[in-house]
Each structure stands twice: as structure tokens, then as C-alpha cells.
CSV table of C-alpha atoms in Angstrom, one decimal:
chain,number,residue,atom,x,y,z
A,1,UNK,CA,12.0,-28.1,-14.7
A,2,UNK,CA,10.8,-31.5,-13.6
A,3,UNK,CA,7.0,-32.8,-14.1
A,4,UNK,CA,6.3,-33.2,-10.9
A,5,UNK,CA,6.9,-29.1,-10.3
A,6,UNK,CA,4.4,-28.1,-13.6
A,7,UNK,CA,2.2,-30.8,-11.7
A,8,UNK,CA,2.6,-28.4,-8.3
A,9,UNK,CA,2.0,-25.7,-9.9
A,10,UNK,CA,-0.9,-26.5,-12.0
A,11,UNK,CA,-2.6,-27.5,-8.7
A,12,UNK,CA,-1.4,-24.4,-7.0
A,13,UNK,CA,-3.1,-22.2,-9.6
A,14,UNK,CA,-6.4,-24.3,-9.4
A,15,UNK,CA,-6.1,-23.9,-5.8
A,16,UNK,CA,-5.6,-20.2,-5.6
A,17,UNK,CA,-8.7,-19.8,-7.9
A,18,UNK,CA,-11.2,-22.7,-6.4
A,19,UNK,CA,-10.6,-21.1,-3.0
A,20,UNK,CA,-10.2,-17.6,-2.9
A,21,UNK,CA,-14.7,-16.9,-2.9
A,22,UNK,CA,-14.9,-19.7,-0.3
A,23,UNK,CA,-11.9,-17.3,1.7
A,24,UNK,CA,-14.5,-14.4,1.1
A,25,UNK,CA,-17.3,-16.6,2.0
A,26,UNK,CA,-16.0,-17.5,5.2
A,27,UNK,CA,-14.8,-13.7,6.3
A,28,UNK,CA,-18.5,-12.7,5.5
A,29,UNK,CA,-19.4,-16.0,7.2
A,30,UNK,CA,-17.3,-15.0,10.9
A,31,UNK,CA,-18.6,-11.2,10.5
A,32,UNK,CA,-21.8,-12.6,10.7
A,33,UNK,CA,-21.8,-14.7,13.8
A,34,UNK,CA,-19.9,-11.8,15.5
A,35,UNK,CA,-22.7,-9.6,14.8
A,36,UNK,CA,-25.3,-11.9,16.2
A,37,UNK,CA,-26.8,-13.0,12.8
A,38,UNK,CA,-27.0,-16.3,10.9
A,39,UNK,CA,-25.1,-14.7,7.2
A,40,UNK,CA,-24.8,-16.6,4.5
A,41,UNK,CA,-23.3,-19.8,3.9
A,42,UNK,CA,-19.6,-19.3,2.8
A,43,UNK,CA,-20.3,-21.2,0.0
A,44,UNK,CA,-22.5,-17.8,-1.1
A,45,UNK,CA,-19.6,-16.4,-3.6
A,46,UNK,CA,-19.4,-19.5,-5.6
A,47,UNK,CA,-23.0,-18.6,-5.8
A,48,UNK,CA,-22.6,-15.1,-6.6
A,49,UNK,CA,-20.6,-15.8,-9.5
A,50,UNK,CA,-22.4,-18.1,-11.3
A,51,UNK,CA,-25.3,-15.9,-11.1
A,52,UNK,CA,-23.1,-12.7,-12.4
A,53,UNK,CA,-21.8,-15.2,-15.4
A,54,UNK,CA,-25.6,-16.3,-16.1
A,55,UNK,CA,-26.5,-12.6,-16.8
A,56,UNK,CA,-27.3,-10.9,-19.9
A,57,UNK,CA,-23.5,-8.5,-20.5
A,58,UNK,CA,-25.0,-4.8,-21.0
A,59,UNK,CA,-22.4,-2.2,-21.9
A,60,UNK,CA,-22.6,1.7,-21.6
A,61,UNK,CA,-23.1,3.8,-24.8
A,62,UNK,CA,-19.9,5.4,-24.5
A,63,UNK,CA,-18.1,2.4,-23.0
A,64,UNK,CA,-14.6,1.7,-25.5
A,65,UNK,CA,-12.8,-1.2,-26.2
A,66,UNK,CA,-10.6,-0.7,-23.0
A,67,UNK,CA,-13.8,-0.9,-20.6
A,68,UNK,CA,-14.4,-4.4,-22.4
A,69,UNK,CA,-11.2,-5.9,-22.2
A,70,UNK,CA,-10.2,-4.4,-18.6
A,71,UNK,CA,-11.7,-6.7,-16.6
A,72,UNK,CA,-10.1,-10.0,-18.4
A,73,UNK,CA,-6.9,-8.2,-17.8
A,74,UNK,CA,-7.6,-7.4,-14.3
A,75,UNK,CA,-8.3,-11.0,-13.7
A,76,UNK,CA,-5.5,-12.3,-15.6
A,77,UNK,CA,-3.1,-9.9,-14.6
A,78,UNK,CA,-4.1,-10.5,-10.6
A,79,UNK,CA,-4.7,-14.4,-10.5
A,80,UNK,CA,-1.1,-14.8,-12.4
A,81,UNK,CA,0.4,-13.1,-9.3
A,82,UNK,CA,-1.4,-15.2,-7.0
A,83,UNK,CA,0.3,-18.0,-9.0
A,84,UNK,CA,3.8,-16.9,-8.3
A,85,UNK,CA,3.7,-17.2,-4.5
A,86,UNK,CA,3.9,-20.9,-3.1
A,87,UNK,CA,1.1,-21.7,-0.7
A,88,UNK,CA,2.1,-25.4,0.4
A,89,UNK,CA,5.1,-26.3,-1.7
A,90,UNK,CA,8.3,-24.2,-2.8
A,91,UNK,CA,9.0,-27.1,-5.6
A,92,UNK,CA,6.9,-24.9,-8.4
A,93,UNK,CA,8.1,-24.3,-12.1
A,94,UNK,CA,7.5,-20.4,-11.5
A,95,UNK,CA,9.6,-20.6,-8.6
A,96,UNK,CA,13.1,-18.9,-10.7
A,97,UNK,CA,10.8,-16.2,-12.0
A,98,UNK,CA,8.9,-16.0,-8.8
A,99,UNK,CA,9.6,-12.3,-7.2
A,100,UNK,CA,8.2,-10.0,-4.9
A,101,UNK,CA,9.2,-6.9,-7.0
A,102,UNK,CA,7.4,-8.4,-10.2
A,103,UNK,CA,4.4,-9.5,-8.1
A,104,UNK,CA,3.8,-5.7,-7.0
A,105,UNK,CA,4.1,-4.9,-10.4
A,106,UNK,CA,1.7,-7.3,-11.8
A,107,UNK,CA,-1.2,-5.7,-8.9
A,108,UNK,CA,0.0,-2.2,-9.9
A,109,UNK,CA,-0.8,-3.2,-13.7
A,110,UNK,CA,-4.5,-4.6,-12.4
A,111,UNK,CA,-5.1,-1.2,-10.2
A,112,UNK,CA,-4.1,0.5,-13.0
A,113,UNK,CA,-6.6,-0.9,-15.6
A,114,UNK,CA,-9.0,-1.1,-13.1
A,115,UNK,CA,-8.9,2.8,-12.5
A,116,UNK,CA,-8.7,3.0,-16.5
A,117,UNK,CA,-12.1,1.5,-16.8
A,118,UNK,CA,-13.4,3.6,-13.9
A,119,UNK,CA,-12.9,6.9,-16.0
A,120,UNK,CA,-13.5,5.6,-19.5
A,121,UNK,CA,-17.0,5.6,-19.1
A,122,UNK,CA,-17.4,9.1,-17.9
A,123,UNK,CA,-19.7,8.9,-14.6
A,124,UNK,CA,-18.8,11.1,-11.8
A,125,UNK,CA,-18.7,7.8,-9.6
A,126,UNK,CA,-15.7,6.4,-11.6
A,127,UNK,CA,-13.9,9.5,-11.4
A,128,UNK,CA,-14.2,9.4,-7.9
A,129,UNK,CA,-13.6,5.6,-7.1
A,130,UNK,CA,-10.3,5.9,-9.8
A,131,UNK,CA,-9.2,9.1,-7.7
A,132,UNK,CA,-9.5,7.4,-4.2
A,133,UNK,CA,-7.9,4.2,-5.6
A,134,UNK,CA,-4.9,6.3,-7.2
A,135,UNK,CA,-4.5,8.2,-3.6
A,136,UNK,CA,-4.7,4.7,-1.6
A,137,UNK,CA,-1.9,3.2,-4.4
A,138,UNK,CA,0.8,6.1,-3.8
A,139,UNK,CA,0.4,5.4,0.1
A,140,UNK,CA,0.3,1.4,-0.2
A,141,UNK,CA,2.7,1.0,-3.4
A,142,UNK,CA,5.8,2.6,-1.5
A,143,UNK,CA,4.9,0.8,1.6
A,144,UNK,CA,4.8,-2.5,0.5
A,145,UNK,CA,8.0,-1.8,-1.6
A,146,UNK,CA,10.0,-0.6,1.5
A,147,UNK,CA,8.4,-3.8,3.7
A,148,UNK,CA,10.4,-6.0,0.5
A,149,UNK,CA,13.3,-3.8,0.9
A,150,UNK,CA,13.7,-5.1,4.6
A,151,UNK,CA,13.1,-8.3,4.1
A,152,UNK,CA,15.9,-8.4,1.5
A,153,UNK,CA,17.9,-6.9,3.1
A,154,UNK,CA,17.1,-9.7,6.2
A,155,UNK,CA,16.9,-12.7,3.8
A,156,UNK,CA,19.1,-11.7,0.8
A,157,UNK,CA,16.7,-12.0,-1.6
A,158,UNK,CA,13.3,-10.8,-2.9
A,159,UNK,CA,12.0,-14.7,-4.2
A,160,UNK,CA,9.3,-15.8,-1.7
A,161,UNK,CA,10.4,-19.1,-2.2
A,162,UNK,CA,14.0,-18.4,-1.1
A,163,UNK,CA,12.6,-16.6,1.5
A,164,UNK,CA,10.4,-19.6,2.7
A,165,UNK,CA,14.2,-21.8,2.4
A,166,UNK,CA,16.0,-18.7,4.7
A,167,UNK,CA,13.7,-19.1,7.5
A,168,UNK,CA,12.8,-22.9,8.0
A,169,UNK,CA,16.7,-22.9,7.9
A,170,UNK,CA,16.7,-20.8,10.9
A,171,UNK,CA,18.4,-18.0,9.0
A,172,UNK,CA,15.4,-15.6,11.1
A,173,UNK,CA,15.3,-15.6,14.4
A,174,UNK,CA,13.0,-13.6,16.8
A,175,UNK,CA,13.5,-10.1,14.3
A,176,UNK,CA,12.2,-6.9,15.7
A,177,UNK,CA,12.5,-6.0,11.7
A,178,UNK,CA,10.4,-9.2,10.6
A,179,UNK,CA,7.6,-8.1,13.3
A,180,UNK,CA,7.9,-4.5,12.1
A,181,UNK,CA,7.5,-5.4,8.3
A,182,UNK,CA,4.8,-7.9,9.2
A,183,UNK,CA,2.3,-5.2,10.4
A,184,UNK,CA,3.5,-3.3,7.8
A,185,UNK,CA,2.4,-5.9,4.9
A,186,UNK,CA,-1.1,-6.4,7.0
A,187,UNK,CA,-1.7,-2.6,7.2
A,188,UNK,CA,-0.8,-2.7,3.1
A,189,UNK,CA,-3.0,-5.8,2.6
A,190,UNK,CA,-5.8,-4.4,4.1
A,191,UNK,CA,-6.0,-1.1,2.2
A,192,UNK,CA,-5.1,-3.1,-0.9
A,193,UNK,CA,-8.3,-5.6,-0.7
A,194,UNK,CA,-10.4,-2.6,0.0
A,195,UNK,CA,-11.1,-4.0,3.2
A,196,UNK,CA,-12.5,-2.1,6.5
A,197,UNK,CA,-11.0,0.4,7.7
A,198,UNK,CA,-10.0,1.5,4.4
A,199,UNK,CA,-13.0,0.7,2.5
A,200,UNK,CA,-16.0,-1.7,3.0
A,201,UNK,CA,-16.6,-4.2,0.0
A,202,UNK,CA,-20.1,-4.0,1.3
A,203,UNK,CA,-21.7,-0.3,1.0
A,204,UNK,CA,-22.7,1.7,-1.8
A,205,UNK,CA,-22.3,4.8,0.1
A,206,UNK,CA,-21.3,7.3,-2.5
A,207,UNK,CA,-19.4,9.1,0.2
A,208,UNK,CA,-17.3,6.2,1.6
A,209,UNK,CA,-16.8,3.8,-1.2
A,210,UNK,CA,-13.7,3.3,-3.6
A,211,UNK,CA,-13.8,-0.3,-5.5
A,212,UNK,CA,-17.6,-0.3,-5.4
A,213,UNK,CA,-17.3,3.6,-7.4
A,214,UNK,CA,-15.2,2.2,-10.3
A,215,UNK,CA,-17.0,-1.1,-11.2
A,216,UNK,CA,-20.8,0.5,-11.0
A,217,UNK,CA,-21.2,0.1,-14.6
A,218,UNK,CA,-20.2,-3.4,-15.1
A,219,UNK,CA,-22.6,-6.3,-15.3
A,220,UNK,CA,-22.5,-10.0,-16.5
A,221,UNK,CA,-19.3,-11.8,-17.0
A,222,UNK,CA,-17.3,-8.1,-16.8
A,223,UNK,CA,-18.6,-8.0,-13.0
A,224,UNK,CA,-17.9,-11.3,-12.4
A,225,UNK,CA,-14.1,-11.4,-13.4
A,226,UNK,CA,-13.5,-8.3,-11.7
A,227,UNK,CA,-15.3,-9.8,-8.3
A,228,UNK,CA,-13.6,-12.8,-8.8
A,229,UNK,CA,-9.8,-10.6,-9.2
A,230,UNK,CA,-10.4,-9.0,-6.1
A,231,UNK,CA,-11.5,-12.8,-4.0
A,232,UNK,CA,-7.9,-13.9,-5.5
A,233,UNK,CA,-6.0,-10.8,-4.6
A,234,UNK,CA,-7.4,-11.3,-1.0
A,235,UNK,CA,-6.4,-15.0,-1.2
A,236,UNK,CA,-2.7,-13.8,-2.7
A,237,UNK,CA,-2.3,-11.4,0.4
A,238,UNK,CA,-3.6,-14.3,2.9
A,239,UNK,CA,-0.9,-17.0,1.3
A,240,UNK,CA,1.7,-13.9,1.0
A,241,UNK,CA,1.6,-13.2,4.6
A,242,UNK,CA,1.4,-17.0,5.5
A,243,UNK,CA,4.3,-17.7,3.7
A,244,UNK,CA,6.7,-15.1,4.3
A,245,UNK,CA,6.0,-15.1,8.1
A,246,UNK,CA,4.4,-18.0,8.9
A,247,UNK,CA,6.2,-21.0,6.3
A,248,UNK,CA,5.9,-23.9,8.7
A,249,UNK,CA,4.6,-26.6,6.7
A,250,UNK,CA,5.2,-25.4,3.9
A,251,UNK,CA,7.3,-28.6,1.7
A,252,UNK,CA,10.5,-27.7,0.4
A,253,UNK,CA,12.2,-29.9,-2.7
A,254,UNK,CA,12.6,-33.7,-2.1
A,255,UNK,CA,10.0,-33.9,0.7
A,256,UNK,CA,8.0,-36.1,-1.3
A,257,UNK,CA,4.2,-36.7,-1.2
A,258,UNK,CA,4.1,-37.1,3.1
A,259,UNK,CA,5.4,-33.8,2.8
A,260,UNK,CA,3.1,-32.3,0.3
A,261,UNK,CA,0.2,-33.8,2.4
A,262,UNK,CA,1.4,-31.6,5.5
A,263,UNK,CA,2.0,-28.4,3.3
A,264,UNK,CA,-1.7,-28.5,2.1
A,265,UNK,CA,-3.4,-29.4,5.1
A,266,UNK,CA,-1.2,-26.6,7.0
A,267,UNK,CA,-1.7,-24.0,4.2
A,268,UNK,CA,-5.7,-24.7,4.7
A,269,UNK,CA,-5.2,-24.4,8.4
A,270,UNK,CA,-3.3,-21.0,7.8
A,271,UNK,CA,-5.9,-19.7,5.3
A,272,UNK,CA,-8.9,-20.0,7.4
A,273,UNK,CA,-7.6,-18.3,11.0
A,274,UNK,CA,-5.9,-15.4,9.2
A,275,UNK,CA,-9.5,-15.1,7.0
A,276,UNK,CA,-10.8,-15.4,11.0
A,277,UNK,CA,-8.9,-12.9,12.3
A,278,UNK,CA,-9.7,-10.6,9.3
A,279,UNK,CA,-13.5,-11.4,9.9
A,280,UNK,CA,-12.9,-10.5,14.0
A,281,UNK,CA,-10.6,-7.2,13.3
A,282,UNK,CA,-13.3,-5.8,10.9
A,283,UNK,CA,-16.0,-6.6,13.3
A,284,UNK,CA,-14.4,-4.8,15.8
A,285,UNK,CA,-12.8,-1.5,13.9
A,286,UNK,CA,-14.8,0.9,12.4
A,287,UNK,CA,-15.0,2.4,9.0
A,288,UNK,CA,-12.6,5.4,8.5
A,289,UNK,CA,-13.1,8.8,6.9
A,290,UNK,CA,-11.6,9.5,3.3
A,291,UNK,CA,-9.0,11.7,5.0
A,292,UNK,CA,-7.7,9.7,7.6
A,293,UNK,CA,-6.4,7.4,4.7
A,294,UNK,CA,-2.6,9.0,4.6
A,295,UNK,CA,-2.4,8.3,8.6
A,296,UNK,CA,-3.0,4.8,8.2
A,297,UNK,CA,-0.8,4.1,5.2
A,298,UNK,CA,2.0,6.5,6.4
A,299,UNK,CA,2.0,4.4,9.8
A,300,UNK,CA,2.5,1.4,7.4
A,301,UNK,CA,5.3,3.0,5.5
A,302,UNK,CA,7.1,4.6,8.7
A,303,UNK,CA,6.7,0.6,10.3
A,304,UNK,CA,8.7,-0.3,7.1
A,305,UNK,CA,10.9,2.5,7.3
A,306,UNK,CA,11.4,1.5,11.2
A,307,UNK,CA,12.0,-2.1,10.4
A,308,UNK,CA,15.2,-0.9,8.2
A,309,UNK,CA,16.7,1.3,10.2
A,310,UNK,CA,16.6,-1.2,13.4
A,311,UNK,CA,17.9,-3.7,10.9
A,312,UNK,CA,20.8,-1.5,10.0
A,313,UNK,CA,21.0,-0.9,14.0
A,314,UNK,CA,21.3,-4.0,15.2
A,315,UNK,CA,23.8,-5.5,12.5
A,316,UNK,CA,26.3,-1.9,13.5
A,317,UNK,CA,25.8,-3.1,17.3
């Protein structure tokens, strides 16, 4: 542990926080102009926020002590994963602990409470927003799990960081697994963020929505932290996929601060056109029906399941 990595790390938790409504903002921001309309400004979530955390906090009658304290553990539970993944440097004090098996865990533990304080008040729409979550969680869970199996199995290990190290040392070539696993982890990232085709962060259709059903009842500072958990799990999956497939840039240990410079200016640059490309592929896909979840997330797990078995493949060639 040196101070320069608490320092990195410090500024890579800020980071992950200060920028994941302006990620959000600027999705909402591309969806916009591809529709033909103005939108907001991107700087609309920041916004947002400050109005939810200005608001009078107004609990249900038969709300318990778990509704109350959910959504701090939602937020803490989510914006400590987003901690553990290095965005623009590998030289963090988390790094050792840093895994991608632990990381899954810690968003399982937020779905969890999340779907917790969708039933504990009692309202039909929780039950049904906790039920679709649960459904969408033993599709994406098992996914995502087999996508870190392969690249384990590729890499040798399941740190991001080592896995950042493995590939700028040309340890990856051109992979038909790594391409496989990669639309594997987008297909899982998108059903994860609630984002469209899965579910659209946008309606209140009772029909059609999941994350919307669960946090109806929440207002004030409850709604904010659980908006603001769901900004930062959109920002994790961005800087997850960035770093995994796309770590160019990224500054490994004794770069120095030339280095550093390059990781954060490439990290922004990576940020904003994968948020771009999210904004263009929701413009362009519709919403899908409730049923048609289990083809989507079996195509992701069968990509994963793909990616292994060409691995094992080519390696017995």
C-alpha cells in the first residue's frame, strides 16, 4: 500500500460517483437528438437529485425498518463495487481485493435489497417489479458468471486489474472467446441497468415496467440514493466493459503522472461513445414483451457458454 494508490483510489471513487448522472444525462441527451427533439441538458440528473434530496421524506404506514435502510444499502452496496474496477489507473489500494466474483456478489446483495423493499410494503406494484427483477437476476446472474468463467480461463485470473496487465501485455490476441464474452457482458449490462430492450427507465407502464414497480413508494432522499445506485451501476458496467475489453490507456504501476493524464483523458473518451452507442442502440431497438426476457438472456448465457467451449477448442487444436 503506497499513498499515492489510497490517493488513486480516493479520486477513482469520487470519480465514479461525480460522473455516473452526467453518463445518464448524456444517454438521455443522444436519445434526444436522435429523436428529433432538443432533451434536456445532461447536466439534468445532477438536477434531479438535488431536487429529490430537497424533498420532504414521506414513508408508507406499513413501511418497516428494512424499507428505510434499503436504499442506503443499495447505494452503498452498489457504488463500493463501482470502486473496485479501475477506470484509468490499475495502481489502486483495492486492487488485491479487487474481483469479478465479489463484484457480482456485491450487485446481487443490492438486487436483493432492492427487491426486499419492493415487497415490504405490500402494493401489488412491488410484488410485481420484485418478481420481474428476481426472473431478470436468474437469467443475467448465471450469464455474467459463465462470461467470468471464460475470461479466467483466457486470462488466468478473475482480478480486473490483472486482467487489464494480461492484455496490454499482448497475452490476448484477436479471441473469438473475448468477442463472444464481450456481447455476452453487453447483453447482461443491459438487462442489468434496466435499460431498453429489457426495461425502459422512462415509463410507468404498469404492464412493461420492473425498476420503476419496486421504488413507487419511495420519495426524498430514499429515491434519490436508489436513483443515484442505479446512475453508478450504469457507470460500473460502462468502466467494466472499457476495461476488460477496451484497457488502452489505462496506466499500469510506475507510469507516473504523464501516464495518469492519458488514463483519464482516455477513460473520459471511452465513457462518453460507449454512453453514445447505448443512446443510438436504444433509439433504434424497441421495447420487448415480459416474455421474451428468457430469449434474450439465454442468448447471453449460450454466447458465454459458446465462448468456453471455442476456448477449450482451440487450445485441443
Amino acid at each position: 500500500m503506497t499513498l499515492t494508490s489510497i490517493i488513486w483510489q480516493i479520486l477513482q471513487t469520487v470519480i465514479c460517483l461525480a460522473a455516473a448522472p452526467l453518463v445518464t444525462g448524456f444517454v438521455r441527451f443522444v436519445k434526444a437528438r436522435l429523436n428529433g427533439r432538443q432533451g434536456p441538458s445532461p447536466l439534468q440528473p445532477y438536477r434531479d437529485l438535488a431536487r429529490l434530496l430537497r424533498k420532504e421524506l414521506v414513508l408508507a404506514e406499513n413501511a418497516s425498518w428494512l424499507f428505510r435502510i434499503a436504499p442506503y444499502l443499495i447505494f452503498g452496496f452498489t457504488w463500493m463495487a463501482a470502486s473496485l474496477v479501475p477506470s484509468f489507473t490499475t495502481n489502486l489500494v483495492l486492487i488485491p481485493t479487487a474481483d469479478m466474483i465479489t463484484l457480482v456478489a456485491m450487485l446481487g446483495a443490492a438486487r436483493f435489497m432492492i427487491a426486499l423493499a419492493g415487497l415490504d410494503v405490500g402494493t401489488s406494484f412491488g410484488g410485481l417489479g420484485a418478481s420481474r427483477e428476481m426472473m431478470i437476476a436468474s437469467l443475467a446472474e448465471p450469464a455474467m458468471l459463465m462470461t467470468v468463467f471464460t475470461l479466467a480461463l483466457l486470462t488466468g485470473t478473475t482480478s480486473p486489474a490483472r486482467i487489464v496487465d494480461f492484455v496490454l501485455a499482448g497475452g490476448v490476441g484477436l479471441q473469438v472467446s473475448m468477442g463472444l464474452a464481450l456481447v455476452a457482458m453487453i447483453l447482461v449490462a443491459i438487462a442489468e441497468n434496466g435499460r431498453i430492450p429489457i426495461d425502459n427507465p422512462a415509463t410507468h407502464l404498469e404492464l412493461t415496467m420492473v425498476h420503476e414497480a419496486m421504488v413507487l413508494e419511495y420519495t426524498g432522499r430514499h429515491l434519490a440514493l436508489i436513483e443515484a445506485a442505479a446512475m453508478v451501476r450504469l457507470m460500473l458496467y460502462i468502466s467494466l466493459i472499457s476495461c476488460i475489453f477496451m484497457p488502452w490507456g489505462i496506466s499500469q504501476s510506475g507510469k507516473g503522472l504523464e501516464g495518469l493524464v492519458i488514463g483519464l483523458f482516455a477513460y473520459g473518451f471511452k465513457v462518453m461513445a460507449l454512453a453514445a452507442l447505448l443512446g443510438l442502440f436504444e433509439t433504434v431497438i424497441a421495447k420487448m414483451r415480459v416474455f421474451r426476457y428468457a430469449d434474450f438472456l439465454g442468448g447471453a448465457l449460450l454466447l458465454s457458454l459458446l465462448a468456453t467451449l471455442v476456448l477449450y477448442v482451440s487450445e485441443a487444436v
